[in-house]
Amino acid sequence: MTISLNAFLIVAGLLFAIGFFGVLLRYNTLVLYMCLELMLNATTLALVAFSRFNGTPDGNTFVFFIITVAAAEVAVGLAIIVQLYRRRGTVQVDELTALKD
Amino acid sequence: MADFLFYAFAALTLGSALMVALHRNAVDAALSLFLTFFGMAGLFVLLEAYFLAILQVLVYAGAVVVLFAFIVMLLDVDANKRRPIGKFAKVAAGISLALLGTGVLWLFHKNQLSGPALPLEASGSALKTYGRQLFTTYLLPMQVAGFLLLIAMIGVIAISKKSKAADAAEESRS
């Protein structure tokens, strides 16, 4: 395999940038949440790449825990979004201004 | 061959990630998210983290994306609200993407991180390594992770139970 560590890190960095771009661009809470997942995945990819090129398995074990926590986080976050929709009737961030007024 | 696969999976990951950020329809965004996770699993295979690749497909592409698609269809947010994206959000997002993208490219083109040219033998490929690590070095985090999943499950049930306030809000809207 001739792909360097840099190539993987560039992909991870660009994935993070795209996720950040989506978080700033979109108004729909669900899509915002998907873009947050993208950012989390970008860090995961960087960890696995570092772990591979360092020759130690610790990075991979961290990613194992990250996936566990991310699964729990997605479940709780989506439950909150559903409850938000029940109470306010919308999930668009520009309409959720209860703390602003 | 590995080079070609890397470029293919990287293009798949980044392209479908862009689709997630840009697609107007939330269902299509969820399906693009599935493709992104699939491409990530391919990159994991190239990094010889086979276990994580399987986990990525099972947990992310399987459970998380299905959950997203389910909630998107349940809430039906696209039908009633599809509005143009604000100019300020467009400018801010474009500038941040340009800054972060050029920053990443510049950083990794300018100073090449010195790793071994041909990587060492993959240490994360064998399941045995995971088992040993999880039950010796990372025993406490393992227990905490299990407990966290239990707490998350109880929390989700508690949050999504229908409360009186939510019922009242729903009735006042309809």
Coordinates of C-alpha atoms in Angstrom, one line a residue:
Chain A
M1 CA 0.0 0.0 0.0
T2 CA 1.5 3.3 -1.1
I3 CA -1.1 5.7 0.3
S4 CA 0.6 8.0 2.8
L5 CA -0.7 9.2 6.2
N6 CA -1.2 12.7 4.7
A7 CA -3.7 11.5 2.2
F8 CA -5.9 10.0 4.9
L9 CA -5.6 13.1 7.0
I10 CA -6.5 15.3 4.1
V11 CA -9.7 13.2 3.5
A12 CA -10.5 13.5 7.3
G13 CA -9.9 17.2 7.3
L14 CA -12.0 17.8 4.3
L15 CA -14.8 15.6 5.7
F16 CA -14.7 17.7 8.9
A17 CA -14.8 20.9 6.8
I18 CA -17.8 19.7 4.9
G19 CA -19.6 18.8 8.1
F20 CA -18.9 22.2 9.5
F21 CA -20.1 23.8 6.3
G22 CA -23.4 21.9 6.6
V23 CA -23.9 22.9 10.2
L24 CA -23.6 26.6 9.3
L25 CA -25.6 26.3 6.1
R26 CA -28.7 24.3 7.1
Y27 CA -31.7 25.2 9.1
N28 CA -33.2 21.8 9.6
T29 CA -32.2 20.3 12.9
L30 CA -32.1 16.8 11.6
V31 CA -29.7 17.7 8.8
L32 CA -27.6 19.7 11.3
Y33 CA -27.4 16.5 13.3
M34 CA -26.3 14.5 10.3
C35 CA -23.5 17.0 9.7
L36 CA -22.4 16.7 13.3
E37 CA -22.1 13.0 12.7
L38 CA -20.0 13.7 9.7
M39 CA -17.6 15.8 11.8
L40 CA -17.4 13.0 14.4
N41 CA -16.6 10.5 11.7
A42 CA -13.9 12.7 10.3
T43 CA -12.1 12.6 13.7
T44 CA -12.6 8.8 13.8
L45 CA -10.9 8.4 10.4
A46 CA -8.0 10.5 11.5
L47 CA -7.6 8.4 14.7
V48 CA -7.7 5.2 12.8
A49 CA -5.1 6.5 10.3
F50 CA -2.8 7.7 13.0
S51 CA -3.2 4.4 14.8
R52 CA -2.4 2.4 11.6
F53 CA 0.7 4.4 10.8
N54 CA 1.9 4.4 14.4
G55 CA 1.7 0.6 14.6
T56 CA -0.3 0.6 17.9
P57 CA -3.9 -0.6 18.3
D58 CA -4.8 2.1 20.9
G59 CA -6.3 4.5 18.4
N60 CA -8.6 1.7 17.1
T61 CA -9.8 1.0 20.6
F62 CA -10.6 4.7 21.1
V63 CA -12.6 4.6 17.9
F64 CA -14.5 1.6 19.3
F65 CA -15.5 3.7 22.3
I66 CA -16.3 6.7 20.1
I67 CA -18.7 4.6 18.1
T68 CA -20.4 3.4 21.3
V69 CA -20.8 7.0 22.6
A70 CA -22.0 8.2 19.2
A71 CA -24.7 5.6 19.1
A72 CA -26.0 6.7 22.5
E73 CA -25.7 10.3 21.5
V74 CA -27.7 9.8 18.3
A75 CA -30.5 8.0 20.2
V76 CA -30.8 10.7 22.8
G77 CA -30.5 13.6 20.4
L78 CA -33.2 12.2 18.1
A79 CA -35.5 11.6 21.0
I80 CA -35.0 15.3 22.0
I81 CA -35.8 16.4 18.4
V82 CA -39.0 14.3 18.4
Q83 CA -40.0 15.9 21.7
L84 CA -39.2 19.3 20.3
Y85 CA -41.4 18.7 17.3
R86 CA -44.2 17.6 19.6
R87 CA -44.1 20.7 21.7
R88 CA -43.2 23.4 19.1
G89 CA -44.5 21.9 15.8
T90 CA -41.2 22.7 14.0
V91 CA -37.6 21.6 13.8
Q92 CA -36.3 24.6 11.9
V93 CA -33.6 26.3 13.9
D94 CA -34.7 29.8 12.9
E95 CA -38.2 29.2 14.3
L96 CA -36.9 27.9 17.6
T97 CA -36.4 31.3 19.3
A98 CA -37.9 30.7 22.8
L99 CA -34.6 31.6 24.5
K100 CA -34.1 34.7 22.3
D101 CA -37.4 36.4 23.1
Chain B
M1 CA -4.9 -1.3 -6.9
A2 CA -5.0 0.0 -3.3
D3 CA -4.3 3.5 -4.6
F4 CA -7.3 3.3 -6.9
L5 CA -9.5 2.0 -4.1
F6 CA -8.4 4.8 -1.9
Y7 CA -9.3 7.4 -4.4
A8 CA -12.6 5.8 -5.2
F9 CA -13.6 5.5 -1.5
A10 CA -12.3 9.0 -0.7
A11 CA -14.3 10.4 -3.6
L12 CA -17.4 8.5 -2.5
T13 CA -17.1 9.7 1.1
L14 CA -16.4 13.3 0.3
G15 CA -19.0 13.5 -2.5
S16 CA -21.8 12.0 -0.5
A17 CA -20.8 14.1 2.5
L18 CA -21.3 17.2 0.3
M19 CA -24.7 15.8 -0.7
V20 CA -25.6 15.5 2.9
A21 CA -24.8 19.2 3.5
L22 CA -26.4 20.4 0.3
H23 CA -29.4 18.3 -0.5
R24 CA -32.7 20.0 0.1
N25 CA -34.6 16.9 0.9
A26 CA -33.9 15.4 4.3
V27 CA -34.6 11.8 3.2
D28 CA -32.0 12.1 0.4
A29 CA -29.6 13.6 2.9
A30 CA -30.1 10.6 5.1
L31 CA -29.4 8.2 2.2
S32 CA -26.3 10.2 1.3
L33 CA -25.2 9.8 4.9
F34 CA -25.5 6.0 4.4
L35 CA -23.2 6.3 1.4
T36 CA -20.7 8.4 3.4
F37 CA -20.5 5.8 6.1
F38 CA -20.1 3.1 3.6
G39 CA -17.2 4.9 2.0
M40 CA -15.7 5.4 5.5
A41 CA -15.9 1.7 6.1
G42 CA -14.0 1.2 2.8
L43 CA -11.3 3.5 4.0
F44 CA -11.1 1.6 7.3
V45 CA -10.6 -1.6 5.3
L46 CA -7.7 0.1 3.5
L47 CA -6.3 1.0 6.9
E48 CA -6.6 -2.7 7.8
A49 CA -9.0 -2.0 10.6
Y50 CA -11.5 -4.7 9.6
F51 CA -13.3 -4.9 12.8
L52 CA -14.0 -1.2 12.8
A53 CA -15.1 -1.4 9.2
I54 CA -17.7 -4.0 10.1
L55 CA -18.7 -1.9 13.2
Q56 CA -19.1 1.2 11.0
V57 CA -21.4 -0.6 8.6
L58 CA -23.4 -2.2 11.4
V59 CA -23.7 0.7 13.9
Y60 CA -23.6 3.8 11.6
A61 CA -24.9 2.6 8.2
G62 CA -27.3 0.2 9.9
A63 CA -28.6 1.6 13.1
V64 CA -27.9 5.3 13.0
V65 CA -29.0 6.0 9.4
V66 CA -32.1 3.9 9.8
L67 CA -32.9 5.9 12.9
F68 CA -32.4 9.2 11.0
A69 CA -34.5 8.1 8.1
F70 CA -37.2 6.9 10.5
I71 CA -37.3 10.2 12.4
V72 CA -37.3 12.2 9.1
M73 CA -40.3 10.3 7.8
L74 CA -42.0 10.4 11.2
L75 CA -41.7 14.2 11.5
D76 CA -42.4 14.9 7.8
V77 CA -40.5 18.2 8.0
D78 CA -40.0 18.6 4.3
A79 CA -43.6 18.7 3.2
N80 CA -44.6 21.8 5.1
K81 CA -41.4 23.7 5.4
R82 CA -39.1 24.2 2.5
R83 CA -37.6 27.6 2.5
P84 CA -34.6 29.2 0.8
I85 CA -31.4 29.3 2.7
G86 CA -30.5 32.7 4.2
K87 CA -27.9 34.8 2.5
F88 CA -25.9 35.2 5.7
A89 CA -25.8 31.4 6.3
K90 CA -24.6 30.9 2.8
V91 CA -21.8 33.4 3.1
A92 CA -20.7 32.2 6.5
A93 CA -20.8 28.5 5.5
G94 CA -18.9 29.2 2.2
I95 CA -16.2 31.2 4.0
S96 CA -15.8 28.5 6.7
L97 CA -15.6 25.7 4.1
A98 CA -13.0 27.7 2.1
L99 CA -10.9 28.5 5.1
L100 CA -11.0 25.0 6.6
G101 CA -10.4 23.3 3.3
T102 CA -7.4 25.4 2.2
G103 CA -6.1 25.2 5.8
V104 CA -6.1 21.4 5.7
L105 CA -4.6 21.2 2.2
W106 CA -1.9 23.8 3.0
L107 CA -1.0 22.2 6.3
F108 CA -0.6 18.7 4.9
H109 CA 1.1 19.8 1.7
K110 CA 3.6 22.1 3.4
N111 CA 4.8 19.8 6.2
Q112 CA 4.5 16.2 5.3
L113 CA 4.0 14.3 8.5
S114 CA 6.8 11.8 8.8
G115 CA 5.4 8.3 9.1
P116 CA 7.0 5.1 8.1
A117 CA 6.9 4.9 4.3
L118 CA 5.6 1.4 4.4
P119 CA 3.5 1.1 7.5
L120 CA 4.3 -1.4 10.2
E121 CA 2.3 -4.6 10.4
A122 CA -1.3 -3.8 11.2
S123 CA -1.9 -4.1 14.9
G124 CA -5.6 -3.3 14.8
S125 CA -6.6 -5.9 12.4
A126 CA -6.9 -8.9 14.6
L127 CA -10.0 -9.3 16.8
K128 CA -7.7 -10.8 19.5
T129 CA -5.9 -7.5 20.0
Y130 CA -9.3 -5.8 20.6
G131 CA -10.3 -8.4 23.1
R132 CA -7.1 -8.3 25.0
Q133 CA -7.1 -4.5 25.1
L134 CA -10.7 -4.1 26.0
F135 CA -10.5 -6.5 28.9
T136 CA -7.1 -5.4 30.3
T137 CA -6.0 -1.9 29.6
Y138 CA -9.4 -0.4 28.9
L139 CA -11.5 -2.5 31.3
L140 CA -12.9 0.5 33.2
P141 CA -13.9 2.5 30.0
M142 CA -15.5 -0.7 28.7
Q143 CA -17.7 -0.9 31.8
V144 CA -18.4 2.8 31.6
A145 CA -19.4 2.4 27.9
G146 CA -21.8 -0.4 28.8
F147 CA -23.3 1.7 31.6
L148 CA -23.6 4.7 29.3
L149 CA -25.6 2.6 26.8
L150 CA -28.0 1.6 29.6
I151 CA -28.3 5.2 30.7
A152 CA -28.9 6.4 27.1
M153 CA -31.7 3.7 26.7
I154 CA -33.4 4.8 29.9
G155 CA -33.0 8.4 29.0
V156 CA -34.5 8.0 25.5
I157 CA -37.5 6.2 27.0
A158 CA -38.0 8.9 29.6
I159 CA -37.6 11.7 27.1
S160 CA -39.9 10.3 24.4
K161 CA -42.7 9.4 26.8
K162 CA -45.7 11.5 26.0
S163 CA -46.0 14.2 28.7
K164 CA -49.1 16.3 29.6
A165 CA -47.4 19.5 28.5
A166 CA -46.6 18.0 25.0
D167 CA -50.2 16.8 24.7
A168 CA -51.5 20.3 25.6
A169 CA -49.1 21.9 23.0
E170 CA -50.3 19.5 20.4
E171 CA -53.9 20.1 21.1
S172 CA -53.5 23.9 21.1
R173 CA -51.9 23.7 17.6
S174 CA -54.5 21.5 16.0

